[in-house]
Coordinates of C-alpha atoms in Angstrom, one line a residue:
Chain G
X394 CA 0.0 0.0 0.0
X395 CA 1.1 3.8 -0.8
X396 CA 2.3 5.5 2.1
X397 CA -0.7 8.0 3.4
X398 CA -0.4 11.5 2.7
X399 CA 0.3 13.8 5.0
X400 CA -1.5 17.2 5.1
X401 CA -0.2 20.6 6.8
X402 CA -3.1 21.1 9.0
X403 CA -4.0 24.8 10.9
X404 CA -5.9 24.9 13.9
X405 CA -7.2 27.7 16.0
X406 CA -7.2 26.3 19.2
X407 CA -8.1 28.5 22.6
X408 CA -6.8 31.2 20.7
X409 CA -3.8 29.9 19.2
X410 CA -2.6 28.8 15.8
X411 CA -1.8 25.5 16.5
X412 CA -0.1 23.7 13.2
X413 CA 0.7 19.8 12.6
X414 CA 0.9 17.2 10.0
X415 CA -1.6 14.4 9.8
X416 CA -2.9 12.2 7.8
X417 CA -6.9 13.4 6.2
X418 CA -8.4 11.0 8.2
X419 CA -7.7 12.4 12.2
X420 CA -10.5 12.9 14.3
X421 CA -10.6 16.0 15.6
X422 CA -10.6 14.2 19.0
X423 CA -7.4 12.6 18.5
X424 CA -6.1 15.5 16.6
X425 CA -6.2 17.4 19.8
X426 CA -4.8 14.7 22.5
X427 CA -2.4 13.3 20.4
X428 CA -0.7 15.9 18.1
X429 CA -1.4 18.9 20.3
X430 CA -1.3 17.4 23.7
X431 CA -4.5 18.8 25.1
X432 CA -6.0 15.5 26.8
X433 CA -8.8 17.1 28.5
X434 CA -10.7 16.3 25.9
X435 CA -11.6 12.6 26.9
X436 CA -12.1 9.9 23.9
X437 CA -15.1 7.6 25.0
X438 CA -17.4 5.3 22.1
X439 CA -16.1 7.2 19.4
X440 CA -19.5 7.5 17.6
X441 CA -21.0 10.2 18.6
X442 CA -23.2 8.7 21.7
X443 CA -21.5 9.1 25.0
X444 CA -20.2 13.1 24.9
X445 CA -16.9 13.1 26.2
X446 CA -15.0 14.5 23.8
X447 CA -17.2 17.4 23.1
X448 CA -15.7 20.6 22.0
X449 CA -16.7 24.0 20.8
X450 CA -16.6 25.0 17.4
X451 CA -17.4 28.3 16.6
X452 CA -19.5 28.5 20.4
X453 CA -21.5 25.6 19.1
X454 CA -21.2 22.4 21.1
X455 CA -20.0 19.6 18.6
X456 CA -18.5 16.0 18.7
X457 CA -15.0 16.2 17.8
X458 CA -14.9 12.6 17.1
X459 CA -17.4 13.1 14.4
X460 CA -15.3 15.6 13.0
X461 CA -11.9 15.5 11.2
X462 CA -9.2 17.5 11.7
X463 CA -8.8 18.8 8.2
X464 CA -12.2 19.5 8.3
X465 CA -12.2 21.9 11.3
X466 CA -9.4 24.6 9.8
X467 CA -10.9 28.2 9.9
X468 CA -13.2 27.5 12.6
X469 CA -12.2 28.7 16.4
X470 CA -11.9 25.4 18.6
X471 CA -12.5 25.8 22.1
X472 CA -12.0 22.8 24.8
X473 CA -11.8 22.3 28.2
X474 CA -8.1 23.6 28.9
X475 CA -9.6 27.2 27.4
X476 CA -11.9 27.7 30.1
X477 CA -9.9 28.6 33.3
X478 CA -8.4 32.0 33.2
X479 CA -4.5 32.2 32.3
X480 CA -3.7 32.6 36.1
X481 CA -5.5 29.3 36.8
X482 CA -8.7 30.8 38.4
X483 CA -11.8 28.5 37.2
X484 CA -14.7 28.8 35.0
X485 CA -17.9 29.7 37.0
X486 CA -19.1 26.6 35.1
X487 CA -16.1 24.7 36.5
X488 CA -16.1 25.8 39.8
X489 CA -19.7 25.0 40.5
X490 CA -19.1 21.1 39.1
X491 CA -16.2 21.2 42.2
X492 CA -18.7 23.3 44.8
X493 CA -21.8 20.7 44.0
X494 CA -19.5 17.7 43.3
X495 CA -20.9 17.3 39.5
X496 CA -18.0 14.6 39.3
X497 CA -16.8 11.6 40.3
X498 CA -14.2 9.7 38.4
X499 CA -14.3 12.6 36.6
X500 CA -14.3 10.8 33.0
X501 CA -16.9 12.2 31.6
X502 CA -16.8 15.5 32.7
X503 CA -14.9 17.8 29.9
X504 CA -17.8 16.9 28.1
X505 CA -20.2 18.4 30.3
X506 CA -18.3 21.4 31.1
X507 CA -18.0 22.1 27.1
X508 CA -21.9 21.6 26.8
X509 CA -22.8 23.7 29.9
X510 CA -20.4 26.2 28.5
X511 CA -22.4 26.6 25.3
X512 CA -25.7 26.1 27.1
X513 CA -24.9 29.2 29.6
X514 CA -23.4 31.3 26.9
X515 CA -26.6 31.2 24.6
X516 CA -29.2 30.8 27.3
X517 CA -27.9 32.9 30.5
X518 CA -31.2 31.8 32.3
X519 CA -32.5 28.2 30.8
X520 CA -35.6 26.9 32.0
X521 CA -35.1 23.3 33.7
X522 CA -36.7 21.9 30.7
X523 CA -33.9 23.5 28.3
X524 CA -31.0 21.9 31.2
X525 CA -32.4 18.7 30.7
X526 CA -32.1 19.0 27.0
X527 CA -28.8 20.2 26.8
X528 CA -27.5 17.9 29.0
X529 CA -29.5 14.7 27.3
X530 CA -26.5 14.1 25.0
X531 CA -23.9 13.3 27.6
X532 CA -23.3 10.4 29.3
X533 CA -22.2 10.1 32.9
X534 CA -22.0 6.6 34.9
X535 CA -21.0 8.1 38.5
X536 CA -23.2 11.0 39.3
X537 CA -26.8 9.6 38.4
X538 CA -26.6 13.4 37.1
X539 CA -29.0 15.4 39.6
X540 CA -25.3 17.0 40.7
X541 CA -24.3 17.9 37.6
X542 CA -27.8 19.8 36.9
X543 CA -27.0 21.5 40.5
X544 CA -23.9 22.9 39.2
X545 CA -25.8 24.1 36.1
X546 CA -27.9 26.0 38.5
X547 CA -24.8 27.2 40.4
X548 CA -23.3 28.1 37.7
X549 CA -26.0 30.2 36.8
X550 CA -25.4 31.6 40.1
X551 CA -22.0 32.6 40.0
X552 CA -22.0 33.9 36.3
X553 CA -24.7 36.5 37.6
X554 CA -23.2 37.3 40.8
X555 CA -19.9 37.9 38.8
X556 CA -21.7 40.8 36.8
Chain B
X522 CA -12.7 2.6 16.0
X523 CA -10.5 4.3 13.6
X524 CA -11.0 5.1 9.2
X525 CA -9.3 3.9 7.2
X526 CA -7.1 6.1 5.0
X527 CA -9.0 8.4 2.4
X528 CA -8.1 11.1 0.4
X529 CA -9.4 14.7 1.3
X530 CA -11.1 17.0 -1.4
X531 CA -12.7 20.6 -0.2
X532 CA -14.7 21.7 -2.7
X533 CA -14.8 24.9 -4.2
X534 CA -18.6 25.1 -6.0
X535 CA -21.1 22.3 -6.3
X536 CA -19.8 22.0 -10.1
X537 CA -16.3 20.9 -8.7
X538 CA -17.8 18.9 -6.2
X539 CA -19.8 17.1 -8.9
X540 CA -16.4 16.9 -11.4
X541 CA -14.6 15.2 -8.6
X542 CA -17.4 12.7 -7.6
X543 CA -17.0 11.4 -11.3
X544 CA -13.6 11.9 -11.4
X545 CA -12.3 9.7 -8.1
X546 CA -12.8 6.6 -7.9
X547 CA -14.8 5.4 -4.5
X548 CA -15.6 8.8 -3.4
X549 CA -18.4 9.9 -0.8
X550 CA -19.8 13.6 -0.3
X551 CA -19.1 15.1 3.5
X552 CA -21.7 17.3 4.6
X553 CA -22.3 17.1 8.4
X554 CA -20.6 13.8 8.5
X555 CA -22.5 12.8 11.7
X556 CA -23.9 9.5 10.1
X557 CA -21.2 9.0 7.6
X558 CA -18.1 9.1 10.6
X559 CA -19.5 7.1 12.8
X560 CA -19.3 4.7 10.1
X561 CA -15.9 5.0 8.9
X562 CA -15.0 4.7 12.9
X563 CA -16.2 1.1 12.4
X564 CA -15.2 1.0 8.7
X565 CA -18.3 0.0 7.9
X566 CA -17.6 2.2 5.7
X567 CA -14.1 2.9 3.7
X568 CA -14.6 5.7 1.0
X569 CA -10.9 6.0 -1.0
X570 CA -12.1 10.0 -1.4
X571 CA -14.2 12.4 0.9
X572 CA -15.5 15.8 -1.1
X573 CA -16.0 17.9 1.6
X574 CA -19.4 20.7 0.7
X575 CA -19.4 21.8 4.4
X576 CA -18.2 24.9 3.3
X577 CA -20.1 25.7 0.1
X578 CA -22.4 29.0 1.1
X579 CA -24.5 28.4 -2.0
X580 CA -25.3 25.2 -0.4
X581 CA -26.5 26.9 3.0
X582 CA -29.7 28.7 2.1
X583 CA -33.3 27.7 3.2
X584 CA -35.5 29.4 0.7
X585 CA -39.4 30.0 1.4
X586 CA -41.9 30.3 -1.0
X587 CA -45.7 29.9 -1.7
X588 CA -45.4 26.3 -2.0
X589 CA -42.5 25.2 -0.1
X590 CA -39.7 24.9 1.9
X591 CA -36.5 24.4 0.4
X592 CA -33.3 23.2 2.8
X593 CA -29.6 23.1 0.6
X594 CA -27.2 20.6 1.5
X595 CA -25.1 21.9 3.7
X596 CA -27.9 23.2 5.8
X597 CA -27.1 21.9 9.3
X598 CA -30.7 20.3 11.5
X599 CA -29.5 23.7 14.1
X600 CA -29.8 26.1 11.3
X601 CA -32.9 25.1 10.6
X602 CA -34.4 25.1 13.7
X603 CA -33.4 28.0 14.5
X604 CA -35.0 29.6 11.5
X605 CA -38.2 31.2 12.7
X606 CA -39.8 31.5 9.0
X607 CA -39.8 27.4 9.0
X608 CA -41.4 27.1 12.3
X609 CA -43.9 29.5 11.3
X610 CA -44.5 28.3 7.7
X611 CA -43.8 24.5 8.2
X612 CA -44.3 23.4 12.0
X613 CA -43.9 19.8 11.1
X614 CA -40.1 20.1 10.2
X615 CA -39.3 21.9 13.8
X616 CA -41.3 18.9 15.1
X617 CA -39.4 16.3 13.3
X618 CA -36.3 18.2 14.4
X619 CA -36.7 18.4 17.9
X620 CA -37.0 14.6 18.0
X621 CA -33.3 14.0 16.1
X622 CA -30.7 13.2 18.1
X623 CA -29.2 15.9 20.7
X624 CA -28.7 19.7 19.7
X625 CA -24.7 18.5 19.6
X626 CA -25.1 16.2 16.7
X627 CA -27.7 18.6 15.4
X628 CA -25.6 21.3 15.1
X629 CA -23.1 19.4 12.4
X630 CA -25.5 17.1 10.9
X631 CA -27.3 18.2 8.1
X632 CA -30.7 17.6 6.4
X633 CA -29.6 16.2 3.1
X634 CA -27.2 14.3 4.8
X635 CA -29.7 12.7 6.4
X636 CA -32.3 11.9 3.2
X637 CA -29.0 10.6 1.5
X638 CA -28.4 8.4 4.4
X639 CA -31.6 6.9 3.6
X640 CA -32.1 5.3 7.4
X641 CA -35.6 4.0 7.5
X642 CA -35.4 5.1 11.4
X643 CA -34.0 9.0 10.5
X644 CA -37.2 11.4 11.1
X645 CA -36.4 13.4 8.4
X646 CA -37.2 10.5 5.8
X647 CA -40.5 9.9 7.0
X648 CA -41.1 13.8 6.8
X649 CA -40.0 14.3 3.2
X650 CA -42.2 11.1 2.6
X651 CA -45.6 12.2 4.1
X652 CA -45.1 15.4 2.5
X653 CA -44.7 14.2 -0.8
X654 CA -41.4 16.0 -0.7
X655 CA -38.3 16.0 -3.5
X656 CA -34.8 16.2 -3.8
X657 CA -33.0 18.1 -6.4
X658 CA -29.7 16.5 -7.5
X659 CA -26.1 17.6 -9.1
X660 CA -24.0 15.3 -11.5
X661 CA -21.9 15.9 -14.7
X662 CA -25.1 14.5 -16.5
X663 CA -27.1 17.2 -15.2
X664 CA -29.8 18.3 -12.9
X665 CA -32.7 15.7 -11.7
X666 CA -35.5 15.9 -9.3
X667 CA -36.0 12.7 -7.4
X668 CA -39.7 12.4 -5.8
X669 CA -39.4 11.0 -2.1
X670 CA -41.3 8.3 -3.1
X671 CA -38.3 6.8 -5.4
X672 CA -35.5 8.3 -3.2
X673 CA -35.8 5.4 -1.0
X674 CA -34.5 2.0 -1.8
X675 CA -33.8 0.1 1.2
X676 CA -32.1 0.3 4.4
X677 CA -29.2 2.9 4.1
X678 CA -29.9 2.6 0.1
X679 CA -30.9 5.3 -1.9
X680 CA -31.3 5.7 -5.2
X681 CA -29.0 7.9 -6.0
X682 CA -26.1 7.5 -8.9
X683 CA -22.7 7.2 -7.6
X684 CA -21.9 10.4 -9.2
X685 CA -25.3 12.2 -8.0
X686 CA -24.9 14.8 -5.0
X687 CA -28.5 16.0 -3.1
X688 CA -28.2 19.7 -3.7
X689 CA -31.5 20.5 -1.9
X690 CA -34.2 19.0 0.2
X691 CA -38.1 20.5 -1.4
X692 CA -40.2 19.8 1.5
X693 CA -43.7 21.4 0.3
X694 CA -45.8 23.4 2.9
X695 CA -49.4 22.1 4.0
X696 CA -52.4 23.6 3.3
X697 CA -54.3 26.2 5.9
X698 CA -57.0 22.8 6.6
X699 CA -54.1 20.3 6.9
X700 CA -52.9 19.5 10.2
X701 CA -50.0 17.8 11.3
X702 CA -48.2 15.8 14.2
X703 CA -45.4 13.7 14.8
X704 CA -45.4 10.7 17.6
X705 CA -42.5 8.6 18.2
X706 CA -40.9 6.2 20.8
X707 CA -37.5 5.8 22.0
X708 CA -35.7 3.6 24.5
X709 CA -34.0 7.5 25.7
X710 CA -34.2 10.9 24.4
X711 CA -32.5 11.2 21.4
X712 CA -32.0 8.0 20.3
X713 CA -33.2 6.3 17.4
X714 CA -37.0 5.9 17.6
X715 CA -38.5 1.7 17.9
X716 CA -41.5 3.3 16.1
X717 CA -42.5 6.6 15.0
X718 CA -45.4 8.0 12.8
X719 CA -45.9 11.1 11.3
X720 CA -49.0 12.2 9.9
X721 CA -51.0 14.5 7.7
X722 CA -54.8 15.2 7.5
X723 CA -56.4 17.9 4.7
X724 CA -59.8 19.0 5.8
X725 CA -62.3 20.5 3.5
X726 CA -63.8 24.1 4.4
X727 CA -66.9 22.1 6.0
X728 CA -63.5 20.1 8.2
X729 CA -64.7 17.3 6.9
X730 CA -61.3 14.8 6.6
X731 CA -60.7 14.6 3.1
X732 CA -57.4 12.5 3.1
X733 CA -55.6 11.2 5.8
X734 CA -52.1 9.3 5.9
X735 CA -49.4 8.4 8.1
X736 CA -45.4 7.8 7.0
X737 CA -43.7 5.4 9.3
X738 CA -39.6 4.8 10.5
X739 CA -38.3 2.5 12.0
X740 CA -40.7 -0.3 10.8
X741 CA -40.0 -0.9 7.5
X742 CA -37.0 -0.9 5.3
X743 CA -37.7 2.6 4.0
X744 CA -40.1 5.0 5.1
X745 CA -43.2 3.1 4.4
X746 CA -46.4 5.2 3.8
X747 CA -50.1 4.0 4.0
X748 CA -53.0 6.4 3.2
X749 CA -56.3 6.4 5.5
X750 CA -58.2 7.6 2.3
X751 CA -60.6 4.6 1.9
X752 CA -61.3 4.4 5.4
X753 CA -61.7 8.2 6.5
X754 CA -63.3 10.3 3.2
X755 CA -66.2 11.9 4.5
X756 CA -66.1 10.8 7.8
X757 CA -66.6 12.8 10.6
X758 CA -63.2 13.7 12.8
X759 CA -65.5 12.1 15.6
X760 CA -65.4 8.8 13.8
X761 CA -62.1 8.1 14.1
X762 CA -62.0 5.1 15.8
X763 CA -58.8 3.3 17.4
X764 CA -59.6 -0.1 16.7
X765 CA -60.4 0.3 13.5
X766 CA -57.0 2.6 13.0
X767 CA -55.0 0.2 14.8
X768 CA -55.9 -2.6 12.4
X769 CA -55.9 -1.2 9.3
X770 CA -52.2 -0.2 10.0
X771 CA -51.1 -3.5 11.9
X772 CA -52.5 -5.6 8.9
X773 CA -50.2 -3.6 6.4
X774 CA -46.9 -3.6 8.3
X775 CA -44.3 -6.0 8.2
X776 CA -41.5 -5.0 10.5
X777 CA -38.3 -7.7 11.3
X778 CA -37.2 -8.6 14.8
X779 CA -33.5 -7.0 15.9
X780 CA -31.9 -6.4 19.6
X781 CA -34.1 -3.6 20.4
X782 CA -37.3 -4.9 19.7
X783 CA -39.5 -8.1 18.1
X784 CA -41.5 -7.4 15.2
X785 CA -44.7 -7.4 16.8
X786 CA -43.8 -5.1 19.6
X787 CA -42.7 -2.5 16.5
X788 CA -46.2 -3.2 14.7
X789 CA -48.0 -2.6 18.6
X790 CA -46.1 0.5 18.7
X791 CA -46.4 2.0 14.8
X792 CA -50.5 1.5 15.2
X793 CA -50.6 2.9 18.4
X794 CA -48.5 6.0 17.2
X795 CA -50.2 6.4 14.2
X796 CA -53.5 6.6 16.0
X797 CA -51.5 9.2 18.5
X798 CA -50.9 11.2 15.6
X799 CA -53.5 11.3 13.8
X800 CA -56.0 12.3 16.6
X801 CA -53.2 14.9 17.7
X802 CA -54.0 16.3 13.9
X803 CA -57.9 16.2 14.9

């Protein structure tokens, strides 16, 4: 077999240019962990079902192992290692998982922080019915979730009280 | 749970996009990709070329007229549910969308995508079937209009060429005496549906039920359509009786047994949600 071509691919990751070579066929997903080292973003069934390695792309919550690399050039990528502040201070979304204990092993919870994320930054004040829906695509084995959709309300809390 | 190797194409109108399809050899269109991936994870599918039309805005309009509603290819199911002129001028399409997948997949899959997928379980088929909808198609022959009624050949088959791209999705609008509603069940929000039903009745100006009919997914290998006609012309919308419903639509389905469910369970379910659905259009 041919040796596979390698394409110069440019990401805008958190802000940066980020530039590598990989073949047309990496995931976005691995694309980040593997040839950018950003392994926040957890790798679970790698079809679309379980949420863990959701990302941002332009602010819209997407799967990035649904998505290749090569694909993704031109749009802004946001994951989880964007969302605390450069001196390390956390994400109202991020802090209210750790106040209401929205985690456990802790797996699946990039994910979740990346979907709240989008969820708080279109919807400041979602109804519980809009939580429920926003949260319906991620998976989580520990929590049994009523935690998680605590921190959702904290987070609310703190984004308001930050104002 | 990795594809295999492919070559990557982006292209730059839906000309070149059709000059390549005929071109390479093996090659797939990538719209959304949120059905497509997933399979090349498993390599249940292994295209040699992907032609990405993600980014083609000529592809990205939704265009209202008198008659219809008309979704191009790289219209993502987000985009259009967020369009307030479709949820005012065709309800049924915001219902349908609401019940596919999660807002994350939503917001990269597209429509087309999903009528090319031709999954006899994806809402969206059974929408552009009991609408009598279309698709308009792009290939180095030419232009084509497929009726939904031919688009479907079987289970993840559709009758597309191999050079053929789905340019747009014609979904027409309903009447001002046609109601519509969608019913569906699945083992958890956002998966795919055991059974769904959605269906159309046109009144007269006397709301007398003049036709009646319900397309089903998930029960057939394609969308599979059965029209109430002989049973409900002229009849009153108080005669609508469940029983008689139930068996007229049990008699003409056929569904298979698989892990999530037997066959009759599926036929229970389709009857029971096409009676839902109808007297939700009542």
């Amino acid at each position: 077999m041919n040796a596979e071509v390698s394409h110069e691919i440019v990401l805008n990751v958190n802000g940066e240019v980020k530039r590598f070579s990989a073949p047309a066929r990496r995931l976005l997903s691995d694309a980040l962990r593997g040839d950018l080292g950003l392994t926040g973003t957890h790798v679970g069934c790698e079809h679309g079902v379980c949420g863990c390695c959701t990302v941002l792309i332009d602010n819209q919550p997407v799967r990035s192992c649904l998505t290749f690399a090569i694909a993704a050039q031109d749009r802004k990528i946001r994951t989880v290692e964007g969302l605390a502040d450069a001196d390390g201070e956390l994400h109202p979304v991020q802090a209210a998982f750790k106040e209401c204990h929205a985690l456990q092993c802790g797996f699946c919870t990039p994910g979740f922080l990346m979907t709240a994320t989008a969820l708080l930054e279109q919807r400041p004040n979602p109804d519980e019915e809009e939580i429920t829906e926003a949260l319906a695509g991620n998976l989580c084995r520990c929590t049994g979730y009523q935690n998680i959709r605590s921190a959702i309300g904290h987070a609310i809390e703190l984004m308001q009280s930050d104002i | 749970m990795k594809p295999a190797p492919f070559g990557y194409h982006r292209a730059t109108s839906v000309e070149d996009a059709a000059n390549l399809l005929s071109e390479l050899d093996d090659a797939k269109i990538l719209a959304g990709g949120q059905s497509l991936i997933p399979l090349m994870n498993f390599r249940l599918s292994t295209p040699a070329h992907l032609i990405d039309i993600s980014n083609l805005p000529e592809l990205n309009e939704i265009r209202v007229d008198d008659r219809s509603v008309t979704i191009g290819a790289a219209v993502t199911h987000t985009t259009l549910l967020k369009t307030s002129q479709v949820a005012s001028e065709l309800p049924l399409l915001v219902d349908a969308e609401k019940l596919i997948a999660h807002e994350v997949i939503r917001n990269r899959g597209t429509v087309c995508g999903s009528l090319a997928h031709a999954d006899p379980a994806g809402e969206m088929t059974a929408v552009i079937r009991v609408l009598n909808g279309a698709v308009r198609t792009s290939s180095v022959e030419g232009e084509r209009v497929i009726q939904a009624v031919d688009l479907f050949e079987g289970p993840l088959q559709s009758s597309l060429t191999e050079t053929e791209i789905i340019v747009e999705a014609i979904f027409p609008k309903l009447g001002r005496n046609s109601a519509s509603s969608f019913r569906e069940v699945a083992r958890r929000h956002g998966d795919y549906a055991v059974a769904g039903a959605v269906s159309v009745v046109d009144y007269d100006n006397a709301r007398s039920i003049e036709s009646a009919r319900t397309a089903f997914l998930s029960v057939g290998p394609v969308p599979i359509l059965i029209s109430f006609d002989e049973l409900l012309v002229d009849a009153k919308t108080s005669d609508l009786g469940h029983d008689e419903i139930y068996e007229f639509v049990s008699s003409q389905l056929n569904p298979q047994n698989d892990i999530h469910a037997s066959a009759d369970y599926r036929r229970h379910l389709a009857a029971e949600l096409a009676w839902e659905s109808l007297k939700a259009c009542v």
